[in-house]
PDB file of C-alpha atoms in Angstrom:
ATOM      1  CA  PHE C   9     -25.132   9.725   0.129  1.00  0.00           C
ATOM      2  CA  ALA C  10     -27.832  11.990  -1.272  1.00  0.00           C
ATOM      3  CA  VAL C  11     -25.538  13.044  -4.112  1.00  0.00           C
ATOM      4  CA  LEU C  12     -24.547   9.450  -4.840  1.00  0.00           C
ATOM      5  CA  SER C  13     -28.183   8.409  -4.778  1.00  0.00           C
ATOM      6  CA  LEU C  14     -29.048  11.115  -7.308  1.00  0.00           C
ATOM      7  CA  LEU C  15     -26.236  10.038  -9.579  1.00  0.00           C
ATOM      8  CA  ALA C  16     -27.193   6.361  -9.323  1.00  0.00           C
ATOM      9  CA  ARG C  17     -30.846   7.113 -10.113  1.00  0.00           C
ATOM     10  CA  ALA C  18     -29.899   9.265 -13.086  1.00  0.00           C
ATOM     11  CA  ASN C  19     -27.633   6.593 -14.528  1.00  0.00           C
ATOM     12  CA  ALA C  20     -29.287   3.197 -14.922  1.00  0.00           C
ATOM     13  CA  GLU C  21     -25.911   1.469 -15.436  1.00  0.00           C
ATOM     14  CA  GLY C  22     -24.644   2.354 -11.981  1.00  0.00           C
ATOM     15  CA  THR C  23     -22.306   4.955 -10.640  1.00  0.00           C
ATOM     16  CA  HIS C  24     -18.651   4.448 -11.440  1.00  0.00           C
ATOM     17  CA  VAL C  25     -15.988   7.108 -11.465  1.00  0.00           C
ATOM     18  CA  GLY C  26     -15.967   7.032 -15.264  1.00  0.00           C
ATOM     19  CA  ASP C  27     -19.717   7.650 -15.360  1.00  0.00           C
ATOM     20  CA  ILE C  28     -19.385  11.072 -13.741  1.00  0.00           C
ATOM     21  CA  GLN C  29     -16.681  12.412 -16.032  1.00  0.00           C
ATOM     22  CA  GLY C  30     -17.299  16.059 -16.838  1.00  0.00           C
ATOM     23  CA  LEU C  31     -20.354  16.249 -14.583  1.00  0.00           C
ATOM     24  CA  ALA C  32     -19.207  19.679 -13.362  1.00  0.00           C
ATOM     25  CA  LYS C  33     -20.100  21.145 -16.749  1.00  0.00           C
ATOM     26  CA  LYS C  34     -23.733  20.035 -16.360  1.00  0.00           C
ATOM     27  CA  HIS C  35     -24.088  20.518 -12.593  1.00  0.00           C
ATOM     28  CA  PRO C  36     -21.336  22.761 -11.186  1.00  0.00           C
ATOM     29  CA  VAL C  37     -23.033  23.447  -7.836  1.00  0.00           C
ATOM     30  CA  LEU C  38     -23.855  19.801  -7.190  1.00  0.00           C
ATOM     31  CA  CYS C  39     -20.297  18.793  -8.069  1.00  0.00           C
ATOM     32  CA  SER C  40     -18.867  21.496  -5.832  1.00  0.00           C
ATOM     33  CA  LEU C  41     -20.951  20.317  -2.884  1.00  0.00           C
ATOM     34  CA  PHE C  42     -20.110  16.681  -3.573  1.00  0.00           C
ATOM     35  CA  SER C  43     -16.434  17.673  -3.673  1.00  0.00           C
ATOM     36  CA  LEU C  44     -16.825  19.470  -0.337  1.00  0.00           C
ATOM     37  CA  PHE C  45     -18.207  16.279   1.218  1.00  0.00           C
ATOM     38  CA  LEU C  46     -15.374  14.213  -0.235  1.00  0.00           C
ATOM     39  CA  LEU C  47     -12.803  16.712   1.037  1.00  0.00           C
ATOM     40  CA  GLY C  48     -14.475  16.483   4.446  1.00  0.00           C
ATOM     41  CA  LEU C  49     -14.008  12.707   4.364  1.00  0.00           C
ATOM     42  CA  ILE C  50     -10.335  13.238   3.622  1.00  0.00           C
ATOM     43  CA  GLY C  51     -10.098  15.570   6.620  1.00  0.00           C
ATOM     44  CA  ILE C  52      -9.216  18.845   4.944  1.00  0.00           C
ATOM     45  CA  PRO C  53      -8.986  21.700   7.505  1.00  0.00           C
ATOM     46  CA  GLY C  54     -12.154  23.772   7.687  1.00  0.00           C
ATOM     47  CA  THR C  55     -14.416  20.735   7.471  1.00  0.00           C
ATOM     48  CA  VAL C  56     -15.999  18.603  10.151  1.00  0.00           C
ATOM     49  CA  GLY C  57     -13.898  15.641   8.957  1.00  0.00           C
ATOM     50  CA  PHE C  58     -10.718  17.442  10.008  1.00  0.00           C
ATOM     51  CA  VAL C  59     -12.130  18.145  13.460  1.00  0.00           C
ATOM     52  CA  MET C  60     -13.144  14.521  13.926  1.00  0.00           C
ATOM     53  CA  LYS C  61      -9.817  13.118  12.702  1.00  0.00           C
ATOM     54  CA  VAL C  62      -7.839  15.462  14.938  1.00  0.00           C
ATOM     55  CA  GLY C  63     -10.062  14.488  17.868  1.00  0.00           C
ATOM     56  CA  VAL C  64      -9.620  10.766  17.318  1.00  0.00           C
ATOM     57  CA  VAL C  65      -5.874  10.912  16.663  1.00  0.00           C
ATOM     58  CA  SER C  66      -5.249  13.181  19.655  1.00  0.00           C
ATOM     59  CA  LEU C  67      -7.253  10.847  21.904  1.00  0.00           C
ATOM     60  CA  VAL C  68      -5.255   7.865  20.645  1.00  0.00           C
ATOM     61  CA  ILE C  69      -1.950   9.693  21.248  1.00  0.00           C
ATOM     62  CA  GLU C  70      -3.161  10.827  24.668  1.00  0.00           C
ATOM     63  CA  ASN C  71      -3.668   7.164  25.575  1.00  0.00           C
ATOM     64  CA  ASN C  72      -0.147   6.264  24.384  1.00  0.00           C
ATOM     65  CA  HIS C  73      -1.170   4.265  21.306  1.00  0.00           C
ATOM     66  CA  LEU C  74       1.227   5.890  18.854  1.00  0.00           C
ATOM     67  CA  TRP C  75       1.179   2.850  16.565  1.00  0.00           C
ATOM     68  CA  LEU C  76      -2.581   3.218  16.159  1.00  0.00           C
ATOM     69  CA  SER C  77      -2.242   6.902  15.269  1.00  0.00           C
ATOM     70  CA  LEU C  78       0.298   5.995  12.567  1.00  0.00           C
ATOM     71  CA  ILE C  79      -2.121   3.437  11.120  1.00  0.00           C
ATOM     72  CA  ALA C  80      -4.863   6.066  11.139  1.00  0.00           C
ATOM     73  CA  LEU C  81      -2.646   8.542   9.292  1.00  0.00           C
ATOM     74  CA  LEU C  82      -1.698   5.930   6.690  1.00  0.00           C
ATOM     75  CA  ALA C  83      -5.357   4.981   6.224  1.00  0.00           C
ATOM     76  CA  SER C  84      -6.159   8.670   5.746  1.00  0.00           C
ATOM     77  CA  ALA C  85      -3.557   8.925   2.999  1.00  0.00           C
ATOM     78  CA  VAL C  86      -5.023   5.919   1.196  1.00  0.00           C
ATOM     79  CA  SER C  87      -8.572   7.237   1.539  1.00  0.00           C
ATOM     80  CA  ALA C  88      -7.462  10.633   0.231  1.00  0.00           C
ATOM     81  CA  ALA C  89      -6.451   9.035  -3.050  1.00  0.00           C
ATOM     82  CA  ALA C  90      -9.813   7.298  -3.297  1.00  0.00           C
ATOM     83  CA  CYS C  91     -11.748  10.485  -2.533  1.00  0.00           C
ATOM     84  CA  LEU C  92      -9.767  12.665  -4.940  1.00  0.00           C
ATOM     85  CA  LYS C  93     -10.405  10.383  -7.924  1.00  0.00           C
ATOM     86  CA  PRO C  94     -14.108  11.341  -8.352  1.00  0.00           C
ATOM     87  CA  ILE C  95     -13.275  15.040  -7.927  1.00  0.00           C
ATOM     88  CA  VAL C  96     -10.686  14.884 -10.689  1.00  0.00           C
ATOM     89  CA  SER C  97     -13.110  12.952 -12.886  1.00  0.00           C
ATOM     90  CA  MET C  98     -15.956  15.436 -12.398  1.00  0.00           C
ATOM     91  CA  PHE C  99     -13.935  18.604 -12.923  1.00  0.00           C
ATOM     92  CA  PHE C 100     -10.980  17.753 -15.140  1.00  0.00           C
ATOM     93  CA  LYS C 101     -12.173  15.042 -17.530  1.00  0.00           C
ATOM     94  CA  ASP C 102     -14.345  15.454 -20.607  1.00  0.00           C
ATOM     95  CA  GLU C 103     -18.010  14.474 -20.579  1.00  0.00           C
ATOM     96  CA  THR C 104     -18.988  11.056 -21.840  1.00  0.00           C
ATOM     97  CA  THR C 105     -22.298   9.760 -23.140  1.00  0.00           C
ATOM     98  CA  LEU C 106     -22.751   8.128 -19.718  1.00  0.00           C
ATOM     99  CA  THR C 107     -22.573  11.437 -17.841  1.00  0.00           C
ATOM    100  CA  PRO C 108     -25.978  11.583 -16.113  1.00  0.00           C
ATOM    101  CA  THR C 109     -28.403  14.477 -16.139  1.00  0.00           C
ATOM    102  CA  VAL C 110     -29.553  14.943 -12.562  1.00  0.00           C
ATOM    103  CA  ILE C 111     -32.922  16.393 -11.580  1.00  0.00           C
ATOM    104  CA  LEU C 112     -32.887  17.913  -8.103  1.00  0.00           C
ATOM    105  CA  SER C 113     -36.066  18.045  -6.035  1.00  0.00           C
ATOM    106  CA  LEU C 114     -36.542  20.774  -3.422  1.00  0.00           C
ATOM    107  CA  PRO C 115     -36.195  18.407  -0.420  1.00  0.00           C
ATOM    108  CA  THR C 116     -33.004  16.913  -1.847  1.00  0.00           C
ATOM    109  CA  SER C 117     -31.579  20.348  -2.600  1.00  0.00           C
ATOM    110  CA  LEU C 118     -32.349  21.514   0.935  1.00  0.00           C
ATOM    111  CA  THR C 119     -30.829  18.387   2.472  1.00  0.00           C
ATOM    112  CA  ILE C 120     -27.612  18.720   0.493  1.00  0.00           C
ATOM    113  CA  THR C 121     -27.400  22.448   1.292  1.00  0.00           C
ATOM    114  CA  VAL C 122     -27.930  21.921   5.037  1.00  0.00           C
ATOM    115  CA  CYS C 123     -25.306  19.153   5.090  1.00  0.00           C
ATOM    116  CA  ALA C 124     -22.812  21.352   3.235  1.00  0.00           C
ATOM    117  CA  PHE C 125     -23.445  24.208   5.651  1.00  0.00           C
ATOM    118  CA  ALA C 126     -23.000  21.874   8.645  1.00  0.00           C
ATOM    119  CA  THR C 127     -19.790  20.414   7.168  1.00  0.00           C
ATOM    120  CA  VAL C 128     -18.183  23.840   7.017  1.00  0.00           C
ATOM    121  CA  ALA C 129     -19.835  25.443  10.074  1.00  0.00           C
ATOM    122  CA  ILE C 130     -18.803  22.631  12.414  1.00  0.00           C
ATOM    123  CA  GLY C 131     -15.373  22.502  10.779  1.00  0.00           C
ATOM    124  CA  LEU C 132     -14.817  26.189  11.478  1.00  0.00           C
ATOM    125  CA  ASN C 133     -16.471  26.250  14.919  1.00  0.00           C
ATOM    126  CA  PRO C 134     -16.348  22.775  16.481  1.00  0.00           C
ATOM    127  CA  GLU C 135     -16.801  24.139  19.990  1.00  0.00           C
ATOM    128  CA  ALA C 136     -20.522  24.718  19.335  1.00  0.00           C
ATOM    129  CA  LEU C 137     -21.070  21.023  18.555  1.00  0.00           C
ATOM    130  CA  ILE C 138     -18.949  19.952  21.516  1.00  0.00           C
ATOM    131  CA  GLN C 139     -21.112  22.062  23.854  1.00  0.00           C
ATOM    132  CA  ILE C 140     -24.314  20.572  22.405  1.00  0.00           C
ATOM    133  CA  VAL C 141     -22.949  17.047  22.882  1.00  0.00           C
ATOM    134  CA  LYS C 142     -21.917  17.823  26.481  1.00  0.00           C
ATOM    135  CA  ILE C 143     -25.380  19.157  27.280  1.00  0.00           C
ATOM    136  CA  ALA C 144     -27.097  16.212  25.616  1.00  0.00           C
ATOM    137  CA  SER C 145     -24.872  13.645  27.313  1.00  0.00           C
ATOM    138  CA  ALA C 146     -25.234  15.231  30.777  1.00  0.00           C
ATOM    139  CA  GLY C 147     -28.655  13.607  31.113  1.00  0.00           C
ATOM    140  CA  LEU C 148     -27.185  10.160  30.409  1.00  0.00           C
ATOM    141  CA  LYS C 149     -24.993  10.082  33.529  1.00  0.00           C
TER     142      LYS C 149
END
């Protein structure tokens, strides 16, 4: 949401997929991080999104709701198409006059960097987060 907020602020007309065409040429790091977040939403292995989708689908299957897991997989396929469209637009389309110039502040840069690190770190080592959640939830019982 931080990346989308930056793009919306930089472009007074709003943020549409066509508005970010060729943005990778102006802001390659920002586009790479935004792409990482979108790939996490899709559930690409190595991201926290993959860990969460596997957890939800395995829990649904464990409780014998196979039909619900099929719906989840179909919804994931549809959302993948929606998430890939901005990535293609940013990296593989030519710039337009609407392509915004984004100014990053230090707090925003740090926030985006920490979120990107967490997306990959939790995706590669989900057990650490699971242990933290178990410890935190132990006091709720």
